[in-house]
Short mmCIF file of C-alpha atoms and ligand atoms in Angstrom, two decimals:
data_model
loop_
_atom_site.label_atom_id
_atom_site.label_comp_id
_atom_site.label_asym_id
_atom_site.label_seq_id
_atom_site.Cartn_x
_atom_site.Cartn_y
_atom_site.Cartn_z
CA UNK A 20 37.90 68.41 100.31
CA UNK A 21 36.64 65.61 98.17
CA UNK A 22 33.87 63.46 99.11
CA UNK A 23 33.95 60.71 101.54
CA UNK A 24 32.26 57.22 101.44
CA UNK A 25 30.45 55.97 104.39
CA UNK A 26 29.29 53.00 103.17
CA UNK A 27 29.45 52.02 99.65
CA UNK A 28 26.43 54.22 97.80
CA UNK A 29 26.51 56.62 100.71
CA UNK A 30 28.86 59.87 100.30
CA UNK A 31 29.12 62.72 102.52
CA UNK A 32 28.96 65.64 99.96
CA UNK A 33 29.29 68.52 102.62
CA UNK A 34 31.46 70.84 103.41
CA UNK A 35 34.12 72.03 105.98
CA UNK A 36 33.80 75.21 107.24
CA UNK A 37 37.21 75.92 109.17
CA UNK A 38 37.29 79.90 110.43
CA UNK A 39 33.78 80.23 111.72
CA UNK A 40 34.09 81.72 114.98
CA UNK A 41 30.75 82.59 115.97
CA UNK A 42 27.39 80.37 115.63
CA UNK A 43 25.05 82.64 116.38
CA UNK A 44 26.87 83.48 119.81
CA UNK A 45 28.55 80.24 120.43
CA UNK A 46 31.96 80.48 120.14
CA UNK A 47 33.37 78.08 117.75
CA UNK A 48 36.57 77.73 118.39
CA UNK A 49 37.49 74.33 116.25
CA UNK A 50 35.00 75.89 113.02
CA UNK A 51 32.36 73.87 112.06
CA UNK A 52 31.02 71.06 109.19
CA UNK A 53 28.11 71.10 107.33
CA UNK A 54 27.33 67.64 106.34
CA UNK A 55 25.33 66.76 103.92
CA UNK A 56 25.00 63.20 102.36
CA UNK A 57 24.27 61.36 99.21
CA UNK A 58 22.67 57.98 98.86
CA UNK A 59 22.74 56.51 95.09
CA UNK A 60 20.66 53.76 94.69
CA UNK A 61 17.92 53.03 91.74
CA UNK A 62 16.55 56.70 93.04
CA UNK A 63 19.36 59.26 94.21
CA UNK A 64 18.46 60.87 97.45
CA UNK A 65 19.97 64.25 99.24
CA UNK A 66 19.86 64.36 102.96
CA UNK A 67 20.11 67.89 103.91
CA UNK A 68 22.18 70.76 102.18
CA UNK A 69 24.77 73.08 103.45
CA UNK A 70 25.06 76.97 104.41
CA UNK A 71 24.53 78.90 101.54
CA UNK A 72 27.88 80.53 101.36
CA UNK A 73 29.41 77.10 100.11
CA UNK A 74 26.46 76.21 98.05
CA UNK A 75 29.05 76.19 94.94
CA UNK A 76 30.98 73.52 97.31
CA UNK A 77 28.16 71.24 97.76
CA UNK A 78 27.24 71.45 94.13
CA UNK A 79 30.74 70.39 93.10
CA UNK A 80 30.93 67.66 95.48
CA UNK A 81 27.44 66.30 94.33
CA UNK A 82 28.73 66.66 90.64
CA UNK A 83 31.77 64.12 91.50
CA UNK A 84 29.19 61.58 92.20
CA UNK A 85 26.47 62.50 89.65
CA UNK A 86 24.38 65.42 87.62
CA UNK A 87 22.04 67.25 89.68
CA UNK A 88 19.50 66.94 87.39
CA UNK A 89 19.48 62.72 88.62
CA UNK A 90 18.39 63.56 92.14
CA UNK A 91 15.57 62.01 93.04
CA UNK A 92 14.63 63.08 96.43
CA UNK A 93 15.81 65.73 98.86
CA UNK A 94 15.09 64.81 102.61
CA UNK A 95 14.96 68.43 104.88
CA UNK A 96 15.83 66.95 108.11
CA UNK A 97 15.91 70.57 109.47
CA UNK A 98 15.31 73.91 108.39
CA UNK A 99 17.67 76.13 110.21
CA UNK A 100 19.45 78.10 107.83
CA UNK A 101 23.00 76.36 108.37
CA UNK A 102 21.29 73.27 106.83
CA UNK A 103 18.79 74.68 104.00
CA UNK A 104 19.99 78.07 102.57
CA UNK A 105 21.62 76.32 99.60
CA UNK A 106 18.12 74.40 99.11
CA UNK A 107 16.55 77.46 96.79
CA UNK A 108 20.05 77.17 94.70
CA UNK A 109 20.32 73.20 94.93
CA UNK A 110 16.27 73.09 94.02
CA UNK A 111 16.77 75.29 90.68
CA UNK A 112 19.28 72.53 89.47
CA UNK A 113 17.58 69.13 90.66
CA UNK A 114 15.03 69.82 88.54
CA UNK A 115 13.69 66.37 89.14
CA UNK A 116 13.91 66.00 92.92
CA UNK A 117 10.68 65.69 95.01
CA UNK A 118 11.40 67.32 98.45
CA UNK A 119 10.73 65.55 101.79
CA UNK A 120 10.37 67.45 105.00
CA UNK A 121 8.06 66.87 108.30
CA UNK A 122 4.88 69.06 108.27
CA UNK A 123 6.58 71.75 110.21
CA UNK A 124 9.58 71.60 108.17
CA UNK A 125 7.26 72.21 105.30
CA UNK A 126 6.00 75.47 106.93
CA UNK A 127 9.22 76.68 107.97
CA UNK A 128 10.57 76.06 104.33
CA UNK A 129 7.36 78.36 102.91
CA UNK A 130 8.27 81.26 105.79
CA UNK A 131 11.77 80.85 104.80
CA UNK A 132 12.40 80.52 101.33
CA UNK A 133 8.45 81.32 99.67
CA UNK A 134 5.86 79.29 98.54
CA UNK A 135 7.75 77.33 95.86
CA UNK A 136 7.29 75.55 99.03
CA UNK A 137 4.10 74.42 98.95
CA UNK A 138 5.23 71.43 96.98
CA UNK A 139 7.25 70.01 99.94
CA UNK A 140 5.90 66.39 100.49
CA UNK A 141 5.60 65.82 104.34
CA UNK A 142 6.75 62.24 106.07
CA UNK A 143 6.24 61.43 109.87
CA UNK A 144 7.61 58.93 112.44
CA UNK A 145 7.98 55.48 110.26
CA UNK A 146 6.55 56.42 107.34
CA UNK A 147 9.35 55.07 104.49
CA UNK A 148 10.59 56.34 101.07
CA UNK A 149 12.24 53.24 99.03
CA UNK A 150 15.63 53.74 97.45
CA UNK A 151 15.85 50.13 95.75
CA UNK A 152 17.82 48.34 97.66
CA UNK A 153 17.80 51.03 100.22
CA UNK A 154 15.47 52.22 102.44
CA UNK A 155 14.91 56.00 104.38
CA UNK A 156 12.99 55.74 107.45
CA UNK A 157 11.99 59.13 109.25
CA UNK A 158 11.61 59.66 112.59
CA UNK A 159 10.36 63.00 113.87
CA UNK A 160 12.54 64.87 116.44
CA UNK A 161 10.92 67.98 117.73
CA UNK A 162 12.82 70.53 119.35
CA UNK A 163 16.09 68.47 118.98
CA UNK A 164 16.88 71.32 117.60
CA UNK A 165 13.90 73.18 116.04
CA UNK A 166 10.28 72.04 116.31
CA UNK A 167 10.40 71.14 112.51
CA UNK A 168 13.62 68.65 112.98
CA UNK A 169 13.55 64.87 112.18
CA UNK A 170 15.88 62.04 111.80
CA UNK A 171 16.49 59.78 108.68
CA UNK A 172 17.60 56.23 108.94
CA UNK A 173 19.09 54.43 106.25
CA UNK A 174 17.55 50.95 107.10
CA UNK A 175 19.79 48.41 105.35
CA UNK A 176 23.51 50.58 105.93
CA UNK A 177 22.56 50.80 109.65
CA UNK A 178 23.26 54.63 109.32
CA UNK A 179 21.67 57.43 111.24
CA UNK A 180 20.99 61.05 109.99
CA UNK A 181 19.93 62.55 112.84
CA UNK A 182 21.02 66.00 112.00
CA UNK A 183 21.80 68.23 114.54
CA UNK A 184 21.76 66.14 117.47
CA UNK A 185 25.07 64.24 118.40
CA UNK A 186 27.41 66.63 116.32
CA UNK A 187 29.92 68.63 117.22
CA UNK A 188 31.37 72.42 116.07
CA UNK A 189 34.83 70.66 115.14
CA UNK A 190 36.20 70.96 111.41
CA UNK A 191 39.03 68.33 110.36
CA UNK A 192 40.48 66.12 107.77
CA UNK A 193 39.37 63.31 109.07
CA UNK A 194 35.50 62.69 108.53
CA UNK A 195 34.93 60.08 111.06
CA UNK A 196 35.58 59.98 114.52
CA UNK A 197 38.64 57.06 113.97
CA UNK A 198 40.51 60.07 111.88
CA UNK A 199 40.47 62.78 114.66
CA UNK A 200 41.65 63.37 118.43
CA UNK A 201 39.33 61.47 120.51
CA UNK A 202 39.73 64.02 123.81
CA UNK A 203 38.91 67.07 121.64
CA UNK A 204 36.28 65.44 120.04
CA UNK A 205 34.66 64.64 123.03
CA UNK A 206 35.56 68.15 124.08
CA UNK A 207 33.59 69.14 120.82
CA UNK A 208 30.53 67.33 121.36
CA UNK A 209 30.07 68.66 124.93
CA UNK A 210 30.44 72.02 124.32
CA UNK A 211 27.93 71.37 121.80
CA UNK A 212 25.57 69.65 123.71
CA UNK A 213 25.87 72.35 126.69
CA UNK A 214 25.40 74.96 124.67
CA UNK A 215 22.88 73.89 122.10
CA UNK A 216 21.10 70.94 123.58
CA UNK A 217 20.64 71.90 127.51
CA UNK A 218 17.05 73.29 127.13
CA UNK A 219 15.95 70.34 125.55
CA UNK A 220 17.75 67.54 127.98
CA UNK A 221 14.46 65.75 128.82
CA UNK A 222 13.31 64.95 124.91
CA UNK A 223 17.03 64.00 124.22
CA UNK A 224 16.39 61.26 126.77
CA UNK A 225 13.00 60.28 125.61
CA UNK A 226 14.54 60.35 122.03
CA UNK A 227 16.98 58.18 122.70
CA UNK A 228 14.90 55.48 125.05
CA UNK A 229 12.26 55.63 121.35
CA UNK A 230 15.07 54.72 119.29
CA UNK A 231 16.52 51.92 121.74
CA UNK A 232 12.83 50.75 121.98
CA UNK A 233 12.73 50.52 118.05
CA UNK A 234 15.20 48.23 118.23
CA UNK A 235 17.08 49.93 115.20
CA UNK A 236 20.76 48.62 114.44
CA UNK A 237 23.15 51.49 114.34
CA UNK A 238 26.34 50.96 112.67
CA UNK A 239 27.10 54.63 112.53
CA UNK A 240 25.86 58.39 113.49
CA UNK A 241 26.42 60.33 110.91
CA UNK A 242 25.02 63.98 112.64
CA UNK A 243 24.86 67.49 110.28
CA UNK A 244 27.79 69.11 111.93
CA UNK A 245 31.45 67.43 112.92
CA UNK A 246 32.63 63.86 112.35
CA UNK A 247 30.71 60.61 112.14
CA UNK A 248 30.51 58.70 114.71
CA UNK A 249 31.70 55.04 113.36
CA UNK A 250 34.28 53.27 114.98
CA UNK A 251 31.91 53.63 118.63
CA UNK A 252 28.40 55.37 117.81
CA UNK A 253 27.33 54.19 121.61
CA UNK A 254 29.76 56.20 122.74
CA UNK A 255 27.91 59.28 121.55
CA UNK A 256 24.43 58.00 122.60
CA UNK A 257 25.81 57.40 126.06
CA UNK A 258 27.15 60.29 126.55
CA UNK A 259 24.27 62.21 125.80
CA UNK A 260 22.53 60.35 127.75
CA UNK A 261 24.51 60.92 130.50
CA UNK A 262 24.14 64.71 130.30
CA UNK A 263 20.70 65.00 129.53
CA UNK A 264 19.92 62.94 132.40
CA UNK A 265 22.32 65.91 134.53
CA UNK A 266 25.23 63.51 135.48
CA UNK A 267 26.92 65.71 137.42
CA UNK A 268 30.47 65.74 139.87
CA UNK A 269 31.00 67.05 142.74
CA UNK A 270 31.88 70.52 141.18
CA UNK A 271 31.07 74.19 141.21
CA UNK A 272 32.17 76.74 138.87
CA UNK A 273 32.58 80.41 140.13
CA UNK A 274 32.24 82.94 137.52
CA UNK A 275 32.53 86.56 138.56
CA UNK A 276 34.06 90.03 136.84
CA UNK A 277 35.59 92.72 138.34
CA UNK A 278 36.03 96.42 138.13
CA UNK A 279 38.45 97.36 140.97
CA UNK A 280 39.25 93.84 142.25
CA UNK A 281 37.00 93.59 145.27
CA UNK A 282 34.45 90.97 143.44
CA UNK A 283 38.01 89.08 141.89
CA UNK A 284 39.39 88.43 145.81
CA UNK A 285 35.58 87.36 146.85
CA UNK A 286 35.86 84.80 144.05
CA UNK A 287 38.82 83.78 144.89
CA UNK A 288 37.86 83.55 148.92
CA UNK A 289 34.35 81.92 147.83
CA UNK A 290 36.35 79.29 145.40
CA UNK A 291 38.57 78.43 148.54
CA UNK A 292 35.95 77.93 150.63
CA UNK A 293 34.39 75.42 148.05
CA UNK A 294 37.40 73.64 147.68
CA UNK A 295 38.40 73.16 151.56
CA UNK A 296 35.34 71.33 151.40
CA UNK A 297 36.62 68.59 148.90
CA UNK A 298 34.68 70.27 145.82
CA UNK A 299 36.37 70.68 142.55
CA UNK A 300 36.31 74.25 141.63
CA UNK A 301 36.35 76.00 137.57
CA UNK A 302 37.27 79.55 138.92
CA UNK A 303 36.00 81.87 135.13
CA UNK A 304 36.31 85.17 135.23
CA UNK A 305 33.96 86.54 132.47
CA UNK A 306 35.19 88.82 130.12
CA UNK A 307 38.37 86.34 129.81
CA UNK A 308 35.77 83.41 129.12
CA UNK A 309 33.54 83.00 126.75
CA UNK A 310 29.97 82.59 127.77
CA UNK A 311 30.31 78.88 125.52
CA UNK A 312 33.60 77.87 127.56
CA UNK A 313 31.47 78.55 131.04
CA UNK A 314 28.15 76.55 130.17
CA UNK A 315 30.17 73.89 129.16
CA UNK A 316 32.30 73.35 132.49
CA UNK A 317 28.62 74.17 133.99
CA UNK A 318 27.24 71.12 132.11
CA UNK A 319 28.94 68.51 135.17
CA UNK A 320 29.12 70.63 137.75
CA UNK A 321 26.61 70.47 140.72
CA UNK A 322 26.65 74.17 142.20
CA UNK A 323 27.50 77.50 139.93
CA UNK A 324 28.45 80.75 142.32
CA UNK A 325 28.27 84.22 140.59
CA UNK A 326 29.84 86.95 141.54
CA UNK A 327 28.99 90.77 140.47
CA UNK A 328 30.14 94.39 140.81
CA UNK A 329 27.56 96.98 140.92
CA UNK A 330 27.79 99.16 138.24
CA UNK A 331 25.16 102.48 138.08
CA UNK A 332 22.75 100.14 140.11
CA UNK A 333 22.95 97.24 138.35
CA UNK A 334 24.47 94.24 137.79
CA UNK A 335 27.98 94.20 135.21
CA UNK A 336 27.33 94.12 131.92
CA UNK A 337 29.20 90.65 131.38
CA UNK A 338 27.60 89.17 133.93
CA UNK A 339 24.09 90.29 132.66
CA UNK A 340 25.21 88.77 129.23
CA UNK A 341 26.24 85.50 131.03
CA UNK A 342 22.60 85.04 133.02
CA UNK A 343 20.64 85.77 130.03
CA UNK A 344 22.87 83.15 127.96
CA UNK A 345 22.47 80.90 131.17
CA UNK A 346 19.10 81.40 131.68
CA UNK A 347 17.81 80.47 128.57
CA UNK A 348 19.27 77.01 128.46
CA UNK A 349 18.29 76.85 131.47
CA UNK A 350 20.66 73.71 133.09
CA UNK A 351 18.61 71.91 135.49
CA UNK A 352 19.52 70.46 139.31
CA UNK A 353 22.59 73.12 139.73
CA UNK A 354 22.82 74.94 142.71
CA UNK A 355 23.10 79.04 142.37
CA UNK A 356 24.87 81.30 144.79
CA UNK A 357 25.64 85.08 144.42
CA UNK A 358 27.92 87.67 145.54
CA UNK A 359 29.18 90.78 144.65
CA UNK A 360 30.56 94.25 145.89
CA UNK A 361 29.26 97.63 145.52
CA UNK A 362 30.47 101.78 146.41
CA UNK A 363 26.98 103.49 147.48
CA UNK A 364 23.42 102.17 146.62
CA UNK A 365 24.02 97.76 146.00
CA UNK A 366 21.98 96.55 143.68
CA UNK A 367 24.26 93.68 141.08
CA UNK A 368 22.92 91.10 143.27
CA UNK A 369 19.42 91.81 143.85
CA UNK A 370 19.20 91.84 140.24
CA UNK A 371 20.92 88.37 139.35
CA UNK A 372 18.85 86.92 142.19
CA UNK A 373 15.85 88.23 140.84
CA UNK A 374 17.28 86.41 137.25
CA UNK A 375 17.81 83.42 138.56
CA UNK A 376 14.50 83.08 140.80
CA UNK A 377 12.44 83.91 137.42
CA UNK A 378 13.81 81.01 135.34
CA UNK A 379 13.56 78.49 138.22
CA UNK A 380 16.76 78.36 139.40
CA UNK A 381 17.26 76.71 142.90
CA UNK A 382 19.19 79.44 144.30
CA UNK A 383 21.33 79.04 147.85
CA UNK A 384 20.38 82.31 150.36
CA UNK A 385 21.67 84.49 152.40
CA UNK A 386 23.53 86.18 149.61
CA UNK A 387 26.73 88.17 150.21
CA UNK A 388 27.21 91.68 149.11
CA UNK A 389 30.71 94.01 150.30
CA UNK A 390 30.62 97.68 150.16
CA UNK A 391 33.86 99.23 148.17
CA UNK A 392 37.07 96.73 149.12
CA UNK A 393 36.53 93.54 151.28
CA UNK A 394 38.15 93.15 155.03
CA UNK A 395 39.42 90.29 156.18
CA UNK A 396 36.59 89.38 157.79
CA UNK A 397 34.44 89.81 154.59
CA UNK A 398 36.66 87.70 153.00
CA UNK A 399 36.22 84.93 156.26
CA UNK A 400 32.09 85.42 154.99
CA UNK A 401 32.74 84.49 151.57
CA UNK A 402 35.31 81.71 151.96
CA UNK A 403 32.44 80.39 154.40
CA UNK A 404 29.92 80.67 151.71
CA UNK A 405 31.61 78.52 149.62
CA UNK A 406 32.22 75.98 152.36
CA UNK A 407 28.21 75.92 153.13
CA UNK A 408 27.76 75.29 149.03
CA UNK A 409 29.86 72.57 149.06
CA UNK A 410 28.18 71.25 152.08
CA UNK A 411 24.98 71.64 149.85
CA UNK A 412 26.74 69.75 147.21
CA UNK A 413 27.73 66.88 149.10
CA UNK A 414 24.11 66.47 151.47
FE1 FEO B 505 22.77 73.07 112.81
FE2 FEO B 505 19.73 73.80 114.34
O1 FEO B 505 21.08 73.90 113.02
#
């Protein structure tokens, strides 16, 4: 793929990364981008590089537009390793470029790639780096996603960089979001958001009200990963804001495994239950989901129910990898219930109760817990504990 204009002077030089499966355990179903861009003005500036497996890609897409040897200034927006790795490679050959980073992008750079990094020039919120006609104005972004990540806006194009947040796992032709299916776009950018973003929902918002505050113009979002958002950038910044303010329906999602089908027909009772109570119900059985697909449907839903076999004493390993995954992004204002079965000595949901109490989970008690293969009148228990969730949901 060639490179694409945004506005004239402004290129996107990265690159498209199409089979990429697995982002360090998010499921990437749609591949990934890995934008980078190029502003050519009197001084040439680099906003962010790519992963270092296509460094040769990036290199030939900034050699369409100019020598690397004319770069003037490389802006480090973040250091993960999806964004830098080709730095060390792209450094050796802009010979000329100063490198711009925030302070803890400059020690990240040093702990990543050695202290060639010393030289790293550091910016903060509003200080400016003139172009000529153009201007970059940084804005520090902690934690959205690393502590070292910032934002560049390009002052007089309207356009910003804001690196990881608003993108999307999604590779395509099209660069922009006017080239591409709007519904899986959208589908993109929440999966995204639920499984990147959730742990950091309340500095997304105050992010957000700092730039509406600033009073900044925004003609387009052009994020690290995905499509740019162009034809309707507010569309992006309101739904983000939506879901880091935890927007949510009046859903539950009910995510069990199995081993010999008892925990499968509690599910299935408990799903009932929720839905004879005018809920909406995502019924995932784990091990035919991917942990990704069930934070995402988790991300608008008001009450999640879990559901466990025992297994030597403990909970199932699937479900263990789904509540450590969960945990850790830790979605606020949901509901938790949990259920499971067992043969002799219990124990699956002890255990994902004692989970879900330890990251702060608001979880919904008495549990429910079947020995071997549910009766009918287990099954009346667990259809009824769905019924008293969605009564939960709806109070
Ligand atoms: Fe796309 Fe936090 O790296």
């Amino acid at each position: 793929m060639n490179t694409v204009v945004l506005k004239e002077g402004v290129n996107w030089v990265g690159v498209v990364d199409w089979n990429i499966r697995d982002f360090h355990g998010y499921i990437t179903k749609r591949g990934s981008t890995y934008n980078a861009y190029l502003i050519s003005d009197e001084k040439i500036a680099l906003v962010d590089t790519v992963k270092s497996n296509f460094s040769d890609e990036l290199i030939d897409h900034i050699t369409e537009l100019t020598s690397l040897e004319k770069i003037d200034y490389i802006i480090v927006n973040h250091v993960e390793m999806d964004h830098s790795s080709s730095l060390p490679i792209i450094t050796k050959l802009a010979k000329n470029a100063k490198i711009f980073s925030s302070q803890r992008g400059k020690d990240a750079l040093i702990e990543h790639y050695g202290a060639e990094f010393n030289r790293v020039e550091t910016v903060k919120t509003g200080d400016e780096l003139k172009l000529g006609k153009r201007t970059l104005r940084f804005l520090e972004a902690p934690m959205l996603h690393w502590p070292d990540s910032m934002f560049t806006y390009l002052v007089e194009d309207k356009i910003l960089m804001p690196n990881d947040a608003f993108g999307q796992h999604f590779a395509s032709c099209g660069r922009f979001d006017d080239e591409v299916d709007g519904c899986a776009l959208m589908e993109e950018a929440r999966t995204y958001y639920a499984n990147i973003l959730t742990p950091f929902a309340p500095l997304i918002t105050r992010k957000i009200q700092e730039v509406a505050q600033m009073g900044i113009p925004i003609d387009m979002v052009a994020p690290s990963h995905g499509v740019i958002w162009r034809k309707d950038p507010q569309k992006i910044i309101g739904a983000y804001l939506d879901w880091s303010s935890g927007a949510a329906k009046q859903k539950a999602v009910v995510v069990f495994d199995t081993m010999w089908g008892s925990t499968d027909k509690m599910a299935r009772a408990v799903a009932d239950g929720l839905i004879s109570g005018g809920i909406e119900v995502k019924l995932l059985k784990l091990r035919a989901t991917d942990n990704t697909d069930v934070v995402t449907e988790i991300l608008d839903a008001k009450a999640v129910a879990v559901g466990s076999p025992t297994l030597n004493g403990q909970m199932f390993p699937s479900v263990g990898s789904f509540l450590t995954y969960v945990t850790g992004l830790k979605p606020k204002g949901k509901i938790w219930g949990f259920f499971g079965s067992y043969g002799w000595g219990g124990g699956a949901v002890r255990g994902m109760v004692e989970m879900a109490k330890k990251a702060g989970f608001e979880v919904y008690e008495p549990t429910i817990e079947v020995r071997y293969v549910p009766a009918k009148e287990d099954l009346k228990k667990c259809f009824d504990f769905g019924q008293q969730i969605a009564q939960k949901i709806k109070a």
